[in-house]
Amino acid sequence: MKVKGTYFQNDPHRPIVYGDVEIENPPRRRLRGEEEKKGILAKTVIAGFCGTDYTLMKMGQAGELTEKFPAGQKRLVNGHEGVVYVPSENRFAIVLIRGGDSYDPTRYTEEESYFEYGCDKADGLFSDENYYHPDMLLRLPEGIGEDGKLPLAYAKRFVFSDPYACMIFQLERMEDLGAAHNFRVVMAREKCSVGEAYEIARKETFDRVVIFGLGTTGLFLGDQIRRHYPKARIVFVARSEADSEKARLARKWAGAEYVRNIYDTPEQTAQAIRETLGGRATAFVGTSGSAVEAEVALDAGLLGNNGIYNSFSLGPRLGLNTMPFGFQNHLIFSSINFRQAHMEEAIRILADSPFDEMVRMIDKEEFIKDPYGAYVNRIYAKGAPLKTAVVWNPEYIKF
């Protein structure tokens, strides 16, 4: 079926374009052991722009997108954040992005496979219509949009379902790894049982948390940590002015403190953070996409002994001095994506959240007239909003 949409392609000058797209409906598997199912048709209502979209566009400029294309195609319809309307079921839905022939799509093994709508091997939301696995069209909370119109405030909140679910998963991983990493130290110190030590070690993981970067993922992880660990001390670090919207929201929503990185060396930055944090970090989360974060945490000694480093940035390479790294017993991990339960929880949280405050809209006609220009000059330009979204089909929105 032919629809209108934007799509990525390998082209140094036109890596993203708008036009006719032939969408297909191959059978897909949500999880290993389940049957393959054809998708059902859904109309895009609102779609949000993610940093991953910008990375994919840059890959297209460099001619590196081939492995991301759906089978037999030379392009990928982008978009993995937003809300769709399912005509055959008369309801709105949020697309569970990641599935495949794997038991746990957050951590597939070598002989397993995965796909991601709008990101990898499957077309996404930036088209008038598309086919989605019927079990991957998640329901909105009861009462929202049941009259066939979705209030714009809810639509804005739900564009965050994917990144917020990802941060629920990040919290889960930090809890699991922090507890397993340090329970024996706690058991020796407290002279307690294994179970008691696990619980104490899990909580102590979040005593002093540094989140390096002020994007939405960092803000959402801070929000998750605050919800589960109200006594946690959280410090955000970025280059933005202290009175910027990003810094203000970090303080407001995560109950965090803020350090503006205006220093010349990683050592100076680390010292300023330590003073605000009240000691070395028990956990450090890198979300800035810059190699500076690892230099501050590891080379400059901000991460404390037995601390965990969560590398959530895409792009920078980590380097470490193996001698202090080994003796300080640091744990470094990197893990992206989420399970269906995470997204369902994210939808419930977002419904009652104030996060629509972060979203700024771009007019659809402006966007489709020049998608590349919109990406470079507005959506991802310096000083761009925390989140930009576009109403793709106003018929289903209550303004």
PDB file of C-alpha atoms in Angstrom, residues 138-346:
ATOM      1  CA  LEU A 138      -0.740  -0.936  23.712  1.00  0.00           C
ATOM      2  CA  ARG A 139      -3.869   0.572  25.212  1.00  0.00           C
ATOM      3  CA  LEU A 140      -4.194   3.996  26.757  1.00  0.00           C
ATOM      4  CA  PRO A 141      -5.540   4.295  30.326  1.00  0.00           C
ATOM      5  CA  GLU A 142      -9.297   3.970  30.631  1.00  0.00           C
ATOM      6  CA  GLY A 143     -11.272   7.070  29.771  1.00  0.00           C
ATOM      7  CA  ILE A 144      -8.593   8.817  27.704  1.00  0.00           C
ATOM      8  CA  GLY A 145      -9.568   9.366  24.083  1.00  0.00           C
ATOM      9  CA  GLU A 146     -12.609   7.129  24.239  1.00  0.00           C
ATOM     10  CA  ASP A 147     -14.686   9.709  22.341  1.00  0.00           C
ATOM     11  CA  GLY A 148     -12.365   9.405  19.355  1.00  0.00           C
ATOM     12  CA  LYS A 149     -10.493  12.582  20.218  1.00  0.00           C
ATOM     13  CA  LEU A 150      -7.232  12.689  22.137  1.00  0.00           C
ATOM     14  CA  PRO A 151      -6.601  15.893  24.112  1.00  0.00           C
ATOM     15  CA  LEU A 152      -3.389  17.520  22.952  1.00  0.00           C
ATOM     16  CA  ALA A 153      -1.908  17.543  26.468  1.00  0.00           C
ATOM     17  CA  TYR A 154      -2.188  13.741  26.664  1.00  0.00           C
ATOM     18  CA  ALA A 155      -0.860  13.370  23.130  1.00  0.00           C
ATOM     19  CA  LYS A 156       2.235  15.367  24.087  1.00  0.00           C
ATOM     20  CA  ARG A 157       2.815  13.276  27.215  1.00  0.00           C
ATOM     21  CA  PHE A 158       2.502   9.980  25.404  1.00  0.00           C
ATOM     22  CA  VAL A 159       5.236  10.835  22.879  1.00  0.00           C
ATOM     23  CA  PHE A 160       7.524  10.098  25.849  1.00  0.00           C
ATOM     24  CA  SER A 161       6.314   6.503  26.284  1.00  0.00           C
ATOM     25  CA  ASP A 162       9.416   5.071  24.616  1.00  0.00           C
ATOM     26  CA  PRO A 163      12.100   7.126  26.445  1.00  0.00           C
ATOM     27  CA  TYR A 164      10.325   6.942  29.791  1.00  0.00           C
ATOM     28  CA  ALA A 165       9.969   3.159  29.500  1.00  0.00           C
ATOM     29  CA  CYS A 166      13.673   3.026  28.706  1.00  0.00           C
ATOM     30  CA  MET A 167      14.421   4.852  31.955  1.00  0.00           C
ATOM     31  CA  ILE A 168      12.243   2.463  33.968  1.00  0.00           C
ATOM     32  CA  PHE A 169      14.427  -0.280  32.541  1.00  0.00           C
ATOM     33  CA  GLN A 170      17.581   1.691  33.409  1.00  0.00           C
ATOM     34  CA  LEU A 171      16.464   1.976  37.019  1.00  0.00           C
ATOM     35  CA  GLU A 172      15.775  -1.758  37.102  1.00  0.00           C
ATOM     36  CA  ARG A 173      19.244  -2.536  35.745  1.00  0.00           C
ATOM     37  CA  MET A 174      20.930  -0.188  38.193  1.00  0.00           C
ATOM     38  CA  GLU A 175      19.040  -1.794  41.076  1.00  0.00           C
ATOM     39  CA  ASP A 176      19.880  -5.318  39.968  1.00  0.00           C
ATOM     40  CA  LEU A 177      23.538  -4.645  39.273  1.00  0.00           C
ATOM     41  CA  GLY A 178      24.111  -2.352  42.239  1.00  0.00           C
ATOM     42  CA  ALA A 179      22.699  -4.908  44.659  1.00  0.00           C
ATOM     43  CA  ALA A 180      24.636  -7.828  43.163  1.00  0.00           C
ATOM     44  CA  HIS A 181      27.835  -5.792  42.935  1.00  0.00           C
ATOM     45  CA  ASN A 182      27.951  -4.703  46.573  1.00  0.00           C
ATOM     46  CA  PHE A 183      25.895  -7.064  48.725  1.00  0.00           C
ATOM     47  CA  ARG A 184      28.951  -8.967  49.991  1.00  0.00           C
ATOM     48  CA  VAL A 185      30.597  -5.733  51.121  1.00  0.00           C
ATOM     49  CA  VAL A 186      27.398  -4.802  52.953  1.00  0.00           C
ATOM     50  CA  MET A 187      27.061  -8.289  54.428  1.00  0.00           C
ATOM     51  CA  ALA A 188      30.568  -8.046  55.888  1.00  0.00           C
ATOM     52  CA  ARG A 189      29.985  -4.540  57.190  1.00  0.00           C
ATOM     53  CA  GLU A 190      26.541  -5.092  58.695  1.00  0.00           C
ATOM     54  CA  LYS A 191      26.965  -8.753  59.715  1.00  0.00           C
ATOM     55  CA  CYS A 192      23.601  -9.473  58.128  1.00  0.00           C
ATOM     56  CA  SER A 193      22.006 -12.083  55.887  1.00  0.00           C
ATOM     57  CA  VAL A 194      22.339 -12.218  52.110  1.00  0.00           C
ATOM     58  CA  GLY A 195      18.781 -11.002  51.614  1.00  0.00           C
ATOM     59  CA  GLU A 196      19.216  -8.068  53.978  1.00  0.00           C
ATOM     60  CA  ALA A 197      22.524  -7.162  52.350  1.00  0.00           C
ATOM     61  CA  TYR A 198      20.969  -7.167  48.889  1.00  0.00           C
ATOM     62  CA  GLU A 199      18.274  -4.750  50.037  1.00  0.00           C
ATOM     63  CA  ILE A 200      20.746  -2.375  51.696  1.00  0.00           C
ATOM     64  CA  ALA A 201      23.129  -2.481  48.714  1.00  0.00           C
ATOM     65  CA  ARG A 202      20.276  -1.760  46.306  1.00  0.00           C
ATOM     66  CA  LYS A 203      19.277   1.355  48.230  1.00  0.00           C
ATOM     67  CA  GLU A 204      22.852   2.561  48.739  1.00  0.00           C
ATOM     68  CA  THR A 205      23.398   2.494  44.970  1.00  0.00           C
ATOM     69  CA  PHE A 206      21.344   5.688  44.845  1.00  0.00           C
ATOM     70  CA  ASP A 207      22.873   7.543  47.790  1.00  0.00           C
ATOM     71  CA  ARG A 208      24.789   9.967  45.554  1.00  0.00           C
ATOM     72  CA  VAL A 209      23.846   9.969  41.876  1.00  0.00           C
ATOM     73  CA  VAL A 210      25.362  12.043  39.077  1.00  0.00           C
ATOM     74  CA  ILE A 211      23.458  12.379  35.803  1.00  0.00           C
ATOM     75  CA  PHE A 212      25.757  13.930  33.201  1.00  0.00           C
ATOM     76  CA  GLY A 213      23.592  15.619  30.572  1.00  0.00           C
ATOM     77  CA  LEU A 214      20.254  17.431  30.513  1.00  0.00           C
ATOM     78  CA  GLY A 215      18.262  15.583  27.856  1.00  0.00           C
ATOM     79  CA  THR A 216      14.868  14.021  28.407  1.00  0.00           C
ATOM     80  CA  THR A 217      16.297  10.579  29.184  1.00  0.00           C
ATOM     81  CA  GLY A 218      18.367  11.959  32.033  1.00  0.00           C
ATOM     82  CA  LEU A 219      15.418  13.941  33.355  1.00  0.00           C
ATOM     83  CA  PHE A 220      13.197  10.869  33.280  1.00  0.00           C
ATOM     84  CA  LEU A 221      15.771   8.706  35.032  1.00  0.00           C
ATOM     85  CA  GLY A 222      16.086  11.387  37.705  1.00  0.00           C
ATOM     86  CA  ASP A 223      12.308  11.354  38.048  1.00  0.00           C
ATOM     87  CA  GLN A 224      12.304   7.576  38.406  1.00  0.00           C
ATOM     88  CA  ILE A 225      15.065   7.608  41.016  1.00  0.00           C
ATOM     89  CA  ARG A 226      13.265  10.305  43.015  1.00  0.00           C
ATOM     90  CA  ARG A 227       9.991   8.369  42.927  1.00  0.00           C
ATOM     91  CA  HIS A 228      11.632   5.189  44.268  1.00  0.00           C
ATOM     92  CA  TYR A 229      14.387   6.655  46.441  1.00  0.00           C
ATOM     93  CA  PRO A 230      13.132   9.907  47.976  1.00  0.00           C
ATOM     94  CA  LYS A 231      16.306  10.340  50.059  1.00  0.00           C
ATOM     95  CA  ALA A 232      18.662  10.035  47.076  1.00  0.00           C
ATOM     96  CA  ARG A 233      20.977  12.928  46.384  1.00  0.00           C
ATOM     97  CA  ILE A 234      20.908  13.671  42.655  1.00  0.00           C
ATOM     98  CA  VAL A 235      23.140  16.115  40.808  1.00  0.00           C
ATOM     99  CA  PHE A 236      22.711  16.977  37.136  1.00  0.00           C
ATOM    100  CA  VAL A 237      25.700  18.274  35.195  1.00  0.00           C
ATOM    101  CA  ALA A 238      25.597  20.114  31.860  1.00  0.00           C
ATOM    102  CA  ARG A 239      26.746  23.278  30.126  1.00  0.00           C
ATOM    103  CA  SER A 240      23.351  24.987  30.142  1.00  0.00           C
ATOM    104  CA  GLU A 241      22.792  28.132  32.173  1.00  0.00           C
ATOM    105  CA  ALA A 242      21.589  27.462  35.702  1.00  0.00           C
ATOM    106  CA  ASP A 243      18.341  29.310  34.966  1.00  0.00           C
ATOM    107  CA  SER A 244      17.704  27.471  31.675  1.00  0.00           C
ATOM    108  CA  GLU A 245      14.498  25.526  31.187  1.00  0.00           C
ATOM    109  CA  LYS A 246      16.373  22.225  31.235  1.00  0.00           C
ATOM    110  CA  ALA A 247      18.109  22.945  34.538  1.00  0.00           C
ATOM    111  CA  ARG A 248      14.900  24.289  36.040  1.00  0.00           C
ATOM    112  CA  LEU A 249      12.974  21.156  35.133  1.00  0.00           C
ATOM    113  CA  ALA A 250      15.732  18.898  36.499  1.00  0.00           C
ATOM    114  CA  ARG A 251      15.498  20.649  39.854  1.00  0.00           C
ATOM    115  CA  LYS A 252      11.706  20.675  39.769  1.00  0.00           C
ATOM    116  CA  TRP A 253      10.918  17.128  38.673  1.00  0.00           C
ATOM    117  CA  ALA A 254      13.841  15.179  40.056  1.00  0.00           C
ATOM    118  CA  GLY A 255      14.377  17.250  43.170  1.00  0.00           C
ATOM    119  CA  ALA A 256      17.957  17.520  41.952  1.00  0.00           C
ATOM    120  CA  GLU A 257      20.838  19.914  42.363  1.00  0.00           C
ATOM    121  CA  TYR A 258      22.648  21.334  39.375  1.00  0.00           C
ATOM    122  CA  VAL A 259      26.281  21.944  38.499  1.00  0.00           C
ATOM    123  CA  ARG A 260      27.029  23.949  35.397  1.00  0.00           C
ATOM    124  CA  ASN A 261      30.114  22.583  33.688  1.00  0.00           C
ATOM    125  CA  ILE A 262      32.116  25.743  33.001  1.00  0.00           C
ATOM    126  CA  TYR A 263      35.467  24.291  34.013  1.00  0.00           C
ATOM    127  CA  ASP A 264      38.630  23.864  31.980  1.00  0.00           C
ATOM    128  CA  THR A 265      39.559  20.350  33.061  1.00  0.00           C
ATOM    129  CA  PRO A 266      37.751  17.140  34.053  1.00  0.00           C
ATOM    130  CA  GLU A 267      39.454  17.367  37.450  1.00  0.00           C
ATOM    131  CA  GLN A 268      37.966  20.795  38.130  1.00  0.00           C
ATOM    132  CA  THR A 269      34.553  19.581  37.016  1.00  0.00           C
ATOM    133  CA  ALA A 270      34.799  16.513  39.245  1.00  0.00           C
ATOM    134  CA  GLN A 271      35.788  18.626  42.243  1.00  0.00           C
ATOM    135  CA  ALA A 272      32.809  20.972  41.770  1.00  0.00           C
ATOM    136  CA  ILE A 273      30.432  18.025  41.523  1.00  0.00           C
ATOM    137  CA  ARG A 274      31.927  16.354  44.600  1.00  0.00           C
ATOM    138  CA  GLU A 275      31.392  19.499  46.640  1.00  0.00           C
ATOM    139  CA  THR A 276      27.735  19.681  45.601  1.00  0.00           C
ATOM    140  CA  LEU A 277      27.185  15.936  45.913  1.00  0.00           C
ATOM    141  CA  GLY A 278      28.774  15.680  49.345  1.00  0.00           C
ATOM    142  CA  GLY A 279      31.281  13.036  48.314  1.00  0.00           C
ATOM    143  CA  ARG A 280      32.171  10.710  45.454  1.00  0.00           C
ATOM    144  CA  ALA A 281      29.325   9.279  43.405  1.00  0.00           C
ATOM    145  CA  THR A 282      27.810   5.899  44.201  1.00  0.00           C
ATOM    146  CA  ALA A 283      26.322   5.893  40.698  1.00  0.00           C
ATOM    147  CA  PHE A 284      27.168   7.871  37.583  1.00  0.00           C
ATOM    148  CA  VAL A 285      24.939   8.024  34.505  1.00  0.00           C
ATOM    149  CA  GLY A 286      26.348   9.379  31.248  1.00  0.00           C
ATOM    150  CA  THR A 287      23.671  10.763  28.912  1.00  0.00           C
ATOM    151  CA  SER A 288      25.479  13.681  27.245  1.00  0.00           C
ATOM    152  CA  GLY A 289      26.961  11.887  24.252  1.00  0.00           C
ATOM    153  CA  SER A 290      30.358  13.362  25.119  1.00  0.00           C
ATOM    154  CA  ALA A 291      33.568  11.583  26.074  1.00  0.00           C
ATOM    155  CA  VAL A 292      33.994  14.169  28.835  1.00  0.00           C
ATOM    156  CA  GLU A 293      31.546  12.292  31.039  1.00  0.00           C
ATOM    157  CA  ALA A 294      33.821   9.249  31.320  1.00  0.00           C
ATOM    158  CA  GLU A 295      36.856  11.443  31.885  1.00  0.00           C
ATOM    159  CA  VAL A 296      35.109  13.148  34.801  1.00  0.00           C
ATOM    160  CA  ALA A 297      33.775   9.948  36.328  1.00  0.00           C
ATOM    161  CA  LEU A 298      36.748   7.627  35.839  1.00  0.00           C
ATOM    162  CA  ASP A 299      39.912   9.582  35.082  1.00  0.00           C
ATOM    163  CA  ALA A 300      39.189  12.416  37.500  1.00  0.00           C
ATOM    164  CA  GLY A 301      37.938  10.087  40.210  1.00  0.00           C
ATOM    165  CA  LEU A 302      34.361  11.279  40.681  1.00  0.00           C
ATOM    166  CA  LEU A 303      32.985   7.733  40.782  1.00  0.00           C
ATOM    167  CA  GLY A 304      33.587   6.275  44.224  1.00  0.00           C
ATOM    168  CA  ASN A 305      34.937   2.857  45.117  1.00  0.00           C
ATOM    169  CA  ASN A 306      32.451   0.081  44.291  1.00  0.00           C
ATOM    170  CA  GLY A 307      30.404   2.577  42.269  1.00  0.00           C
ATOM    171  CA  ILE A 308      28.513   1.788  39.082  1.00  0.00           C
ATOM    172  CA  TYR A 309      28.807   3.634  35.781  1.00  0.00           C
ATOM    173  CA  ASN A 310      25.759   3.558  33.511  1.00  0.00           C
ATOM    174  CA  SER A 311      26.811   4.452  29.972  1.00  0.00           C
ATOM    175  CA  PHE A 312      23.632   5.573  28.244  1.00  0.00           C
ATOM    176  CA  SER A 313      25.332   7.795  25.665  1.00  0.00           C
ATOM    177  CA  LEU A 314      25.478   6.686  22.056  1.00  0.00           C
ATOM    178  CA  GLY A 315      28.764   7.533  20.381  1.00  0.00           C
ATOM    179  CA  PRO A 316      31.614   8.218  22.817  1.00  0.00           C
ATOM    180  CA  ARG A 317      34.265   5.610  23.509  1.00  0.00           C
ATOM    181  CA  LEU A 318      35.144   4.744  27.084  1.00  0.00           C
ATOM    182  CA  GLY A 319      38.745   4.560  28.161  1.00  0.00           C
ATOM    183  CA  LEU A 320      40.085   3.536  31.541  1.00  0.00           C
ATOM    184  CA  ASN A 321      43.276   2.974  33.454  1.00  0.00           C
ATOM    185  CA  THR A 322      43.062  -0.675  34.438  1.00  0.00           C
ATOM    186  CA  MET A 323      45.080  -0.330  37.653  1.00  0.00           C
ATOM    187  CA  PRO A 324      42.827   2.099  39.576  1.00  0.00           C
ATOM    188  CA  PHE A 325      39.777   0.666  37.806  1.00  0.00           C
ATOM    189  CA  GLY A 326      40.491  -2.775  39.225  1.00  0.00           C
ATOM    190  CA  PHE A 327      41.357  -1.662  42.723  1.00  0.00           C
ATOM    191  CA  GLN A 328      38.405   0.710  43.005  1.00  0.00           C
ATOM    192  CA  ASN A 329      36.109  -2.114  41.899  1.00  0.00           C
ATOM    193  CA  HIS A 330      34.035  -0.078  39.472  1.00  0.00           C
ATOM    194  CA  LEU A 331      31.211  -1.644  37.501  1.00  0.00           C
ATOM    195  CA  ILE A 332      30.534  -0.306  34.000  1.00  0.00           C
ATOM    196  CA  PHE A 333      27.474  -1.324  32.045  1.00  0.00           C
ATOM    197  CA  SER A 334      25.525  -0.186  29.028  1.00  0.00           C
ATOM    198  CA  SER A 335      22.041  -1.437  28.266  1.00  0.00           C
ATOM    199  CA  ILE A 336      19.293   0.104  26.138  1.00  0.00           C
ATOM    200  CA  ASN A 337      15.586  -0.571  25.449  1.00  0.00           C
ATOM    201  CA  PHE A 338      12.791  -1.983  27.581  1.00  0.00           C
ATOM    202  CA  ARG A 339      10.174  -4.689  27.940  1.00  0.00           C
ATOM    203  CA  GLN A 340       6.449  -4.358  27.366  1.00  0.00           C
ATOM    204  CA  ALA A 341       5.778  -4.106  31.104  1.00  0.00           C
ATOM    205  CA  HIS A 342       8.088  -1.085  31.258  1.00  0.00           C
ATOM    206  CA  MET A 343       6.166   0.712  28.528  1.00  0.00           C
ATOM    207  CA  GLU A 344       2.813  -0.108  30.088  1.00  0.00           C
ATOM    208  CA  GLU A 345       4.046   1.351  33.367  1.00  0.00           C
ATOM    209  CA  ALA A 346       5.391   4.390  31.520  1.00  0.00           C
TER     210      ALA A 346
END
